[in-house]
PDB file of C-alpha atoms in Angstrom:
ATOM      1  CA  UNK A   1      61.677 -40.145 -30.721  1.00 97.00           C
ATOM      2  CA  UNK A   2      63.336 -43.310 -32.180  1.00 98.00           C
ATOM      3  CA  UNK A   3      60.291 -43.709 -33.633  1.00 97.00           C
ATOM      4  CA  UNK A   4      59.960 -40.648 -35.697  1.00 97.00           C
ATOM      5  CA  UNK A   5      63.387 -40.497 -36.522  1.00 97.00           C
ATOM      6  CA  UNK A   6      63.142 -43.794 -37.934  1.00 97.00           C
ATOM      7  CA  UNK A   7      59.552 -43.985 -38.941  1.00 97.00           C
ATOM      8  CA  UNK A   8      59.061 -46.784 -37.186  1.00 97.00           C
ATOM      9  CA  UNK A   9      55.652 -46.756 -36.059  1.00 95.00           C
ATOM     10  CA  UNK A  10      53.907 -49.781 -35.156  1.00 95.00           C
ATOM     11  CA  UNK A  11      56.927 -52.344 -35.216  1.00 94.00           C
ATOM     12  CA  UNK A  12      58.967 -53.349 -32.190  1.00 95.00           C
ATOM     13  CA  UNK A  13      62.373 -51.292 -31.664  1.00 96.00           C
ATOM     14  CA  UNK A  14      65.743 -52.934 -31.712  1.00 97.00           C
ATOM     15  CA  UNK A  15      69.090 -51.577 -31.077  1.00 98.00           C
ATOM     16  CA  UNK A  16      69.705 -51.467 -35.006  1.00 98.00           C
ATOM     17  CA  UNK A  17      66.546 -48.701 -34.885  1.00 98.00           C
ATOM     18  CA  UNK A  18      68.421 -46.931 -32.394  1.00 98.00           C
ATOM     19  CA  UNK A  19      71.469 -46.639 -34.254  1.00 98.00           C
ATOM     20  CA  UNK A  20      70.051 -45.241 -37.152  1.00 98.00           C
ATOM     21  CA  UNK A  21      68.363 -42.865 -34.838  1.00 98.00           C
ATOM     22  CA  UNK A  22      71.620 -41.608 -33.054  1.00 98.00           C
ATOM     23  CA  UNK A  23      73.154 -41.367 -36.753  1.00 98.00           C
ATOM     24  CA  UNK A  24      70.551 -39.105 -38.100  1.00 98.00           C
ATOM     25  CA  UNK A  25      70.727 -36.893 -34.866  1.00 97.00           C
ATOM     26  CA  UNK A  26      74.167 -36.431 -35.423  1.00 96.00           C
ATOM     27  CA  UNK A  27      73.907 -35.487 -38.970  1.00 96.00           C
ATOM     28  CA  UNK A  28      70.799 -33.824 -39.422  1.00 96.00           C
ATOM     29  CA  UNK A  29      70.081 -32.084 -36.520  1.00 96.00           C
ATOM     30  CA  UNK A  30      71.090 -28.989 -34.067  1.00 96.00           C
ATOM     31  CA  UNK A  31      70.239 -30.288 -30.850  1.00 97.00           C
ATOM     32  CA  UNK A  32      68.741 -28.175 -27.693  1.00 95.00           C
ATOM     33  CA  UNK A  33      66.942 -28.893 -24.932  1.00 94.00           C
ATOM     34  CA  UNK A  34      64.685 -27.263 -22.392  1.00 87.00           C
ATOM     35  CA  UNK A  35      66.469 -27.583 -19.283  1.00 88.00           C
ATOM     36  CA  UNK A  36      69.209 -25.116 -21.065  1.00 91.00           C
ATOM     37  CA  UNK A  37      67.144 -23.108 -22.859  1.00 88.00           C
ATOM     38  CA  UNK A  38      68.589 -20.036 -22.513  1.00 87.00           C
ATOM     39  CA  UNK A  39      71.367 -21.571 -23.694  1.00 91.00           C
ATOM     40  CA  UNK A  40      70.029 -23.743 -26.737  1.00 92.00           C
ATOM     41  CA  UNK A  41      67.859 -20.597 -28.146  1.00 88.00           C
ATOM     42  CA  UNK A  42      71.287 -18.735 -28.352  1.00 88.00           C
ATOM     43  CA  UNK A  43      72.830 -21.714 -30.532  1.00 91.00           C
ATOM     44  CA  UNK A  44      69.474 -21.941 -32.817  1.00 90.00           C
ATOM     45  CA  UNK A  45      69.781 -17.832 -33.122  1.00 88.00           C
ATOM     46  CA  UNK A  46      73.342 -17.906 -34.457  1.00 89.00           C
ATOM     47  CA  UNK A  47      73.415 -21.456 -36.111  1.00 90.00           C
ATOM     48  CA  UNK A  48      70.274 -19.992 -38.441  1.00 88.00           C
ATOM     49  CA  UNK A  49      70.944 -16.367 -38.113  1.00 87.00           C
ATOM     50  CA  UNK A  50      68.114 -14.994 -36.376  1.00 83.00           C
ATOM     51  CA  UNK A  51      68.355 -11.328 -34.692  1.00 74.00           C
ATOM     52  CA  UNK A  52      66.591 -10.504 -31.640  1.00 60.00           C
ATOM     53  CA  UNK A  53      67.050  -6.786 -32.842  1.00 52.00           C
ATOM     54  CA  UNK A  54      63.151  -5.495 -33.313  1.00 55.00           C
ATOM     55  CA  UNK A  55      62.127  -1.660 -32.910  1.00 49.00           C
ATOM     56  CA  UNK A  56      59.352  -2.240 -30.530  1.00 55.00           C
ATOM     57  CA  UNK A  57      61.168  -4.753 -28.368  1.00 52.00           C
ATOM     58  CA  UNK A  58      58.555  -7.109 -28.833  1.00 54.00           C
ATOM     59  CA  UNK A  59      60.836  -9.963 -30.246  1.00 59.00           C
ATOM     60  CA  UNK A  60      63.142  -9.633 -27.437  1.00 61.00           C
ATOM     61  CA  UNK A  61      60.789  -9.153 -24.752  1.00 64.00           C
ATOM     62  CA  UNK A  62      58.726 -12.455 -25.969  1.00 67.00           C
ATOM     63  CA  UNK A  63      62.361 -14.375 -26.682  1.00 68.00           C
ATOM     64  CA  UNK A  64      63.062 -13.721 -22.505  1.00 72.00           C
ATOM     65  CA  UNK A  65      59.388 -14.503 -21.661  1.00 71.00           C
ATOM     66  CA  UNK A  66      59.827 -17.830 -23.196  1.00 69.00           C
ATOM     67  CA  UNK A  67      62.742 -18.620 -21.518  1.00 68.00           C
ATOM     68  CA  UNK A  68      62.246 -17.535 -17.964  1.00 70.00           C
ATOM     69  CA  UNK A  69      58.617 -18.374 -17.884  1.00 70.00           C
ATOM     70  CA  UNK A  70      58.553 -21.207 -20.500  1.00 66.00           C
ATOM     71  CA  UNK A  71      55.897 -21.843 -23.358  1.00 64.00           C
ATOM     72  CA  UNK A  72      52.840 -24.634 -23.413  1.00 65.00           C
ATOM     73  CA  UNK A  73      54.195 -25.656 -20.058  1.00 69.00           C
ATOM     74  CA  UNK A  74      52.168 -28.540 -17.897  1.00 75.00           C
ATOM     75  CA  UNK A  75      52.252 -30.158 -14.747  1.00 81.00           C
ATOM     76  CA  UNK A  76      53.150 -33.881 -14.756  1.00 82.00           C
ATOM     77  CA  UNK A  77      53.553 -35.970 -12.099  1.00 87.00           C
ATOM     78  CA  UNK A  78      56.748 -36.586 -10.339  1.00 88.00           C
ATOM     79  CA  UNK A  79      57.837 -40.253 -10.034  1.00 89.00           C
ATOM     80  CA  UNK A  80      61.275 -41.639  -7.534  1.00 91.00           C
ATOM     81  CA  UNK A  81      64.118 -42.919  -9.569  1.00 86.00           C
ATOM     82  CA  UNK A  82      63.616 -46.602  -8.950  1.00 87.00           C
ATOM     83  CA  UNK A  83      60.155 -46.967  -8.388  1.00 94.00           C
ATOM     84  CA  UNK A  84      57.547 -49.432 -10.191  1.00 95.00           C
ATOM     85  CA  UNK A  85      56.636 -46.325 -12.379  1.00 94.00           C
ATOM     86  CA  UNK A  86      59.425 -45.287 -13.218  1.00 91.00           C
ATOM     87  CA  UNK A  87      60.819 -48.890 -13.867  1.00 93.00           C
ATOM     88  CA  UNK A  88      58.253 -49.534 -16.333  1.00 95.00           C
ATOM     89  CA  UNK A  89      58.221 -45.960 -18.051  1.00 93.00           C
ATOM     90  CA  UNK A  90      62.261 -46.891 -18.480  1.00 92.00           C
ATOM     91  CA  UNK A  91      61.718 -50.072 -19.831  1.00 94.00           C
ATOM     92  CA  UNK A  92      58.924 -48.854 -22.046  1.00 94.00           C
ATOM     93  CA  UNK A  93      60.994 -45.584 -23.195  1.00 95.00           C
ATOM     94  CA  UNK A  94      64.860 -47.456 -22.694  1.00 97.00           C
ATOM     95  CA  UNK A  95      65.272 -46.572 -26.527  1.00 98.00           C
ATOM     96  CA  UNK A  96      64.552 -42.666 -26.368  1.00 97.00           C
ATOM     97  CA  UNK A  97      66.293 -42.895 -22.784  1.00 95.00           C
ATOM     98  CA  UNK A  98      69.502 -44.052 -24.722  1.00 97.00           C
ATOM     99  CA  UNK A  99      68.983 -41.755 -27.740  1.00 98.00           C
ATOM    100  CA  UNK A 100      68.383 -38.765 -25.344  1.00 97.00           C
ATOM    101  CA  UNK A 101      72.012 -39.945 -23.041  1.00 97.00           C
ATOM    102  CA  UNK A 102      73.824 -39.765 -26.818  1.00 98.00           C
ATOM    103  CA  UNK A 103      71.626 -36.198 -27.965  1.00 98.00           C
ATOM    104  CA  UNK A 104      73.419 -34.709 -24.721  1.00 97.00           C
ATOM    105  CA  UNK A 105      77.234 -35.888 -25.840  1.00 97.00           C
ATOM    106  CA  UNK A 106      75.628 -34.011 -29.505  1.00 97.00           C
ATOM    107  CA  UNK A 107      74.861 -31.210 -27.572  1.00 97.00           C
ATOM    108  CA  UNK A 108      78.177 -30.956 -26.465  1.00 95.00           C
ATOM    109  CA  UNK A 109      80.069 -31.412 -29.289  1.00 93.00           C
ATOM    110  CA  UNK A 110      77.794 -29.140 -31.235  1.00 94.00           C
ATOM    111  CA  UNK A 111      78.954 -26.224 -29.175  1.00 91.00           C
ATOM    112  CA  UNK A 112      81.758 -25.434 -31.713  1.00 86.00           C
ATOM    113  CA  UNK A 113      79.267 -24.907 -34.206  1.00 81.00           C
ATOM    114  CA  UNK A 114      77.775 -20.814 -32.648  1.00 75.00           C
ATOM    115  CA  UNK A 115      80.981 -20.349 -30.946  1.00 76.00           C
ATOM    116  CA  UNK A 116      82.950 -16.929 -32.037  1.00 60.00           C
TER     117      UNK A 116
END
């Protein structure tokens, strides 16, 4: 992710490139994630003003679907906290690790933004 956001492609990643990547999150995005789903599709619905109000139910009915069931949904395997795996996806990924820690504070703070 620190990679789009900064267009960084091919080059190495320093903590500068993260930076500018937490910046633009802040400023540019509204941030949700899957594990609160339910939650984040409300804040997308009122931040951009989308109505789950259809004749046939269809919207609504999908809207739940999604959430309950989830959408393009795969199995991946399951690695322990501090094993080799898992050390080296860290290491690999410590960049988006740190850019997703800050996108949760976002999340938090952007929760005055679809309140009332």
């Amino acid at each position: 992710m620190v990679r789009f956001l900064t267009n960084k492609m091919s080059d190495p990643i320093t903590e500068d490139d993260l930076e500018i990547a937490k910046t633009i999150l802040e400023h540019k995005c509204l941030v949700g994630f899957l594990d609160k789903l339910a939650e984040s599709m409300g804040r997308f619905e009122k931040y951009f003003g989308w109505s789950n109000i259809n004749t046939d139910g269809g919207q609504q009915c999908g809207r739940e679907k999604m959430i309950t069931e989830g959408d393009n949904v795969h199995k991946h395997p399951h690695y322990e906290h501090y094993s080799r795996v898992w050390s080296l996806l860290e290491e690999k990924n410590k960049y988006d690790m740190k850019l997703y820690d800050h996108a949760e504070k976002i999340f938090l703070n952007q929760a005055f933004l679809t309140q009332g």
